[in-house]
Coordinates of C-alpha atoms in Angstrom, one line a residue:
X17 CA 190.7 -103.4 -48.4
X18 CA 192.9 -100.5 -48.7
X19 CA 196.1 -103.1 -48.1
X20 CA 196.2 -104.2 -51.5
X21 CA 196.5 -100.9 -53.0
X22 CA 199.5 -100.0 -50.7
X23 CA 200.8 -103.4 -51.1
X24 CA 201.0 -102.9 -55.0
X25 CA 202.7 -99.8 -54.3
X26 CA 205.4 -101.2 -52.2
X27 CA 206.0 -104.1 -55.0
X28 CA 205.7 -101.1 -58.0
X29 CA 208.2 -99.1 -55.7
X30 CA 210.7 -102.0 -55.5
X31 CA 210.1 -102.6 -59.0
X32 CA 210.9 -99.1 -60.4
X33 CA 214.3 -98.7 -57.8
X34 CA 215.6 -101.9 -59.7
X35 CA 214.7 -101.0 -63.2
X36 CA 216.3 -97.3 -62.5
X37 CA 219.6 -99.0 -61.1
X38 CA 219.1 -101.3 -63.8
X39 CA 218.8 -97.9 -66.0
X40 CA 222.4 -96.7 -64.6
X41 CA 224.2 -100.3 -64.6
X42 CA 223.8 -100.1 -68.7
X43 CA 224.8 -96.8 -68.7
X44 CA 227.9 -97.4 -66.9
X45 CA 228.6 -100.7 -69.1
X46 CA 228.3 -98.4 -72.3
X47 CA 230.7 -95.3 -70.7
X48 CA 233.1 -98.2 -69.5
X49 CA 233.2 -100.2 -72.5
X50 CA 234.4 -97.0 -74.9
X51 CA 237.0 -96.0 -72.1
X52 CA 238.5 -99.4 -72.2
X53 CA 239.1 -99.2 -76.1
X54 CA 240.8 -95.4 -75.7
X55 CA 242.4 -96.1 -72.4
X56 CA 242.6 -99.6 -71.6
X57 CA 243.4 -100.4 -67.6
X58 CA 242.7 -103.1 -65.2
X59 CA 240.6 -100.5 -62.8
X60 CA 238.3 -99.9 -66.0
X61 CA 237.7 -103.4 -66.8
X62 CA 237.1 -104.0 -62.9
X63 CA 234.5 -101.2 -62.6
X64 CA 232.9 -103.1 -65.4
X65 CA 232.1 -106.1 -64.0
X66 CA 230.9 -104.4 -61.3
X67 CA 228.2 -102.4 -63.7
X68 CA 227.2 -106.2 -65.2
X69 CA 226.9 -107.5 -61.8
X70 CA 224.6 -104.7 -61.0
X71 CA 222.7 -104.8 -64.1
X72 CA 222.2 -108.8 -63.6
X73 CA 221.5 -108.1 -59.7
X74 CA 218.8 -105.4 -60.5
X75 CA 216.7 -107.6 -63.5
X76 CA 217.0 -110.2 -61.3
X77 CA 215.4 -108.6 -58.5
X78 CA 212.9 -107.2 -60.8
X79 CA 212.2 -111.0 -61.9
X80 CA 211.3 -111.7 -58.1
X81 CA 208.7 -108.6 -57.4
X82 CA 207.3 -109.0 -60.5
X83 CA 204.3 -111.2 -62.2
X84 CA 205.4 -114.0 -65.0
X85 CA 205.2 -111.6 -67.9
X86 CA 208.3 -109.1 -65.7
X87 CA 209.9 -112.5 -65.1
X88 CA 209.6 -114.0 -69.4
X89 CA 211.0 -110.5 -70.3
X90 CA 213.8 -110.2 -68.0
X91 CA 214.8 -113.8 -68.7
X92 CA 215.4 -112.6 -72.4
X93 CA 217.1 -109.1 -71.2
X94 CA 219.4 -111.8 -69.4
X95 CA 219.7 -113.9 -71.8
X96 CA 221.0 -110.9 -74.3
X97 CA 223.4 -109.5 -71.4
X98 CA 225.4 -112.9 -71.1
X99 CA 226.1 -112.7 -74.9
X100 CA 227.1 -108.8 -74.4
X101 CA 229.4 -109.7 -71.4
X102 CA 231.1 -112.9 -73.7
X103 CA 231.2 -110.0 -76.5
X104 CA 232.6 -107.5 -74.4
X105 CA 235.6 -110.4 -73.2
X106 CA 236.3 -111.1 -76.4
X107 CA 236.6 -107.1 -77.2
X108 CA 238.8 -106.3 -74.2
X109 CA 240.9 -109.2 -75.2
X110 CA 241.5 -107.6 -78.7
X111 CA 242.5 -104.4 -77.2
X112 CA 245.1 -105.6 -75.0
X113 CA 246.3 -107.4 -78.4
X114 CA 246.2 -104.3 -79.8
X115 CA 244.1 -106.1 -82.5
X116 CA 242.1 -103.1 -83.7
X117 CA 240.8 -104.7 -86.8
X118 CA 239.3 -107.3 -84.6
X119 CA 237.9 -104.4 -82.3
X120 CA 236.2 -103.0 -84.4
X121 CA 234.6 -106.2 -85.9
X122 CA 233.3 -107.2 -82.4
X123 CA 232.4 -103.7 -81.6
X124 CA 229.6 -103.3 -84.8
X125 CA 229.0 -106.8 -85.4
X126 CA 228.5 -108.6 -82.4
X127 CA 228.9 -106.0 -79.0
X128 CA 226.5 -103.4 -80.5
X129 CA 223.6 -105.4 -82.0
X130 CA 223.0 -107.1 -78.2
X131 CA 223.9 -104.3 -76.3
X132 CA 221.0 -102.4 -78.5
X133 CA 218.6 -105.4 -77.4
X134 CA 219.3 -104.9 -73.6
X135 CA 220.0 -100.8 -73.4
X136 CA 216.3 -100.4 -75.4
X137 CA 214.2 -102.9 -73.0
X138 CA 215.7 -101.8 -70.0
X139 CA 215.0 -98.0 -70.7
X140 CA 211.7 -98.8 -71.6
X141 CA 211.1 -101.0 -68.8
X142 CA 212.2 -98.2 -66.4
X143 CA 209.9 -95.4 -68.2
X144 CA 207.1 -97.8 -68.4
X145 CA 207.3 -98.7 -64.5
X146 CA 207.9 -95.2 -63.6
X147 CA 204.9 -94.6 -65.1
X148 CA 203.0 -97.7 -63.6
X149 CA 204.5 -96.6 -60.2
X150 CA 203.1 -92.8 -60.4
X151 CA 199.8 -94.3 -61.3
X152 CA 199.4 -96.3 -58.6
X153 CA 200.3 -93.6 -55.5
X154 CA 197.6 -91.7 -57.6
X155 CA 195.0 -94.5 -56.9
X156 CA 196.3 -95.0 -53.5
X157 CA 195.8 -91.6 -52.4
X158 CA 192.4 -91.6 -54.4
X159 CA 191.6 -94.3 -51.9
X160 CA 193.1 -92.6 -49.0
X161 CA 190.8 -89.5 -49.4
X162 CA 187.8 -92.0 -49.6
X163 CA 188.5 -94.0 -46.7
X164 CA 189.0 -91.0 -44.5
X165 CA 185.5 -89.5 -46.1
X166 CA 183.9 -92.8 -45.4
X167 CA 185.8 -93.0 -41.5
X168 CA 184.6 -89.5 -40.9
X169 CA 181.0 -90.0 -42.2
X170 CA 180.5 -93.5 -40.4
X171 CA 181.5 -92.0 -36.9
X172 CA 179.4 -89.4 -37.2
X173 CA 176.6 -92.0 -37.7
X174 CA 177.8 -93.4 -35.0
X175 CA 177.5 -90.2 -32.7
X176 CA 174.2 -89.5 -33.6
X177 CA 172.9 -93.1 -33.1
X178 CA 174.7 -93.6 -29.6
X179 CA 174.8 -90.1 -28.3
X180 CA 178.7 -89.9 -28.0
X181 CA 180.2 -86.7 -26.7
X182 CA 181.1 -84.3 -29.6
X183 CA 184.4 -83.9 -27.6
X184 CA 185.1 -87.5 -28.4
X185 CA 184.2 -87.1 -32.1
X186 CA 186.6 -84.3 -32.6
X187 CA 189.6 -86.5 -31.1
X188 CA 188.9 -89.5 -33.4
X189 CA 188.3 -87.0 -36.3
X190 CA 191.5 -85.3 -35.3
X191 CA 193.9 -88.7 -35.0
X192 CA 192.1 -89.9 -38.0
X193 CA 193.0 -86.9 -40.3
X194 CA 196.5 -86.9 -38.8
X195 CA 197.5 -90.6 -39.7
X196 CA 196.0 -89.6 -43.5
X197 CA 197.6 -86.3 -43.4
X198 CA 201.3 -88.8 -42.4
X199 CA 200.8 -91.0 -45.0
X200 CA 199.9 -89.0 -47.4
X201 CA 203.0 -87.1 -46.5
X202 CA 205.3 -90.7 -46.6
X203 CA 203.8 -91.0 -50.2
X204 CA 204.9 -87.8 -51.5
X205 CA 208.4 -88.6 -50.1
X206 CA 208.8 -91.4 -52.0
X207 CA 207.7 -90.0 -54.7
X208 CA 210.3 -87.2 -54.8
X209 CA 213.0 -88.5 -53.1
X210 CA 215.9 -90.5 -54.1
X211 CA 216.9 -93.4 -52.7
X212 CA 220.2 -93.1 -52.7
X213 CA 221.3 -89.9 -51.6
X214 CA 217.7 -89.0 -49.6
X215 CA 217.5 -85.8 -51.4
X216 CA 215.4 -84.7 -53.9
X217 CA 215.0 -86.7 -57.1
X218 CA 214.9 -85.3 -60.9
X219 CA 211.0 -85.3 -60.6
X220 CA 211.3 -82.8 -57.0
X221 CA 213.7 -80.7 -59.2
X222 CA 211.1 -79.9 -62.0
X223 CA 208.3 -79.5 -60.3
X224 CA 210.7 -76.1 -57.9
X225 CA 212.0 -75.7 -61.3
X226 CA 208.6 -74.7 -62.5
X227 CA 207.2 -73.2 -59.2
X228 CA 210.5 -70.8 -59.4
X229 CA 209.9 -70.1 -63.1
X230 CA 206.4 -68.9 -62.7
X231 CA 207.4 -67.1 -59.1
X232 CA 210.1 -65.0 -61.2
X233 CA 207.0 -64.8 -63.9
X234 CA 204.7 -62.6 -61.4
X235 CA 207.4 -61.0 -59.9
X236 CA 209.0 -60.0 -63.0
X237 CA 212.7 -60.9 -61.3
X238 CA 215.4 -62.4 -62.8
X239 CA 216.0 -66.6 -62.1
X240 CA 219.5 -67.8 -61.8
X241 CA 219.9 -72.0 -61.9
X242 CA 223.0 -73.1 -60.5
X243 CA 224.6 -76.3 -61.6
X244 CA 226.9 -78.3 -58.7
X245 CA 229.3 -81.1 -59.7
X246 CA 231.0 -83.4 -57.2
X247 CA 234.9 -83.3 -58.5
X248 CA 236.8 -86.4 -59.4
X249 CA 233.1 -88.4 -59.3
X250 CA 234.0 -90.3 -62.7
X251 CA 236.9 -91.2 -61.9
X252 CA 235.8 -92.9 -58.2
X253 CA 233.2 -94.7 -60.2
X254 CA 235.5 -95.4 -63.2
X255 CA 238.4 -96.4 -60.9
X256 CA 236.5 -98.1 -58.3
X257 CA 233.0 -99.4 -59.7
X258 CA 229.6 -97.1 -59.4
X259 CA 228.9 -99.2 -55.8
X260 CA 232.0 -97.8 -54.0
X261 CA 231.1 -94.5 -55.7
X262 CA 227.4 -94.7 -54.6
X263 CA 228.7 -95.5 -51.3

């Protein structure tokens, strides 16, 4: 019984990877889309392909994990992204004519309006799966405690009806508590780790965030936060395309 649980947490684990790289493909689009307009360059309009690819790639994968309402939503998201990417050609193809009037009549009237369609369902997608996804490795380590309660008190009723050694009763105890005590560690990982870069995702970062603020708090010290920036990242992704730059 407990395989359904963890299997809905594998599929709501896939589910929210793809709607958070969905999340930073329409980001990208968006940061790529006003750099080609100031500073127009094949490399630009390159690395934005890439970010529609990406954004396609990740709804799409989204439409295969999920049920038939994920897959009737992501249809439409895809449906608004092709007119965005014929919108976007259109717009590129004004600024290399240096047709600014034009540029800017795509840009508000036809760009905008379906790039608002897809940026605001795929956020909300993400936040709402996030949310989903945190719910369920709740109820799947609910179930985890239970079934290790349940374990325990069955072989003990076991023990006392068949007279087993209580030497043998600690063993079992002891390998069942580790395996719980492993997976409830592997479910904590992947709740706080990214998987990109294996460390530590925004979520691990608040919750040291707040143990360090209320540490300083007791202690009365001082708190420093330091911020660390990878030089020249923009421009790999910008030059390049976000893949090569997650790579």
């Amino acid at each position: 019984p407990a395989t359904a649980p963890t299997a809905a947490r594998t599929t709501a684990d896939s589910i929210n990877v793809a709607y958070q790289d969905a999340r930073y493909a329409v980001a990208m689009e968006e940061s790529l889309e006003r750099q080609y307009r100031l500073q127009p360059a094949p490399s630009i309009r390159a690395a934005h392909r890439d970010a529609e690819d990406a954004l396609a790639a990740a709804i799409r994968r989204v439409a295969v994990e999920g049920d038939a309402a994920d897959r009737a939503q992501d249809a439409e998201v895809l449906r608004y992204h092709a007119k965005y990417v014929s919108a976007t050609q259109a717009m590129f193809a004004a600024v290399d004519a240096r047709n600014s009037k034009l540029v800017d009549h795509l840009d508000t009237d036809v760009t905008d309006p379906v790039f608002g369609f897809v940026q605001e369902n795929v956020f909300r997608r993400a936040a709402q799966q996030r949310a989903i996804t945190e719910a369920i490795l709740k109820s799947v380590r609910t179930l985890q405690n239970r079934v290790v309660t349940i374990s325990v008190l069955l072989l003990t009723l076991s023990v006392i009806c068949f007279g087993l050694d209580s030497a043998v009763l600690q063993v079992y105890k002891r390998r069942l508590l580790q395996a719980h005590r492993a997976e409830m560690l592997q479910l904590a990982e992947a709740a706080l780790v990214d998987h990109l870069t294996g460390v530590g995702n925004h979520r691990a970062y608040k919750e040291a965030f707040r143990r360090q603020i209320s540490r300083a708090s007791r202690s009365n010290e001082m708190l420093a936060l330091a911020l660390l920036d990878i030089d020249e990242m923009k421009s790999i992704n910008d030059q390049h395309g976000h893949l090569h730059g997650d790579r």
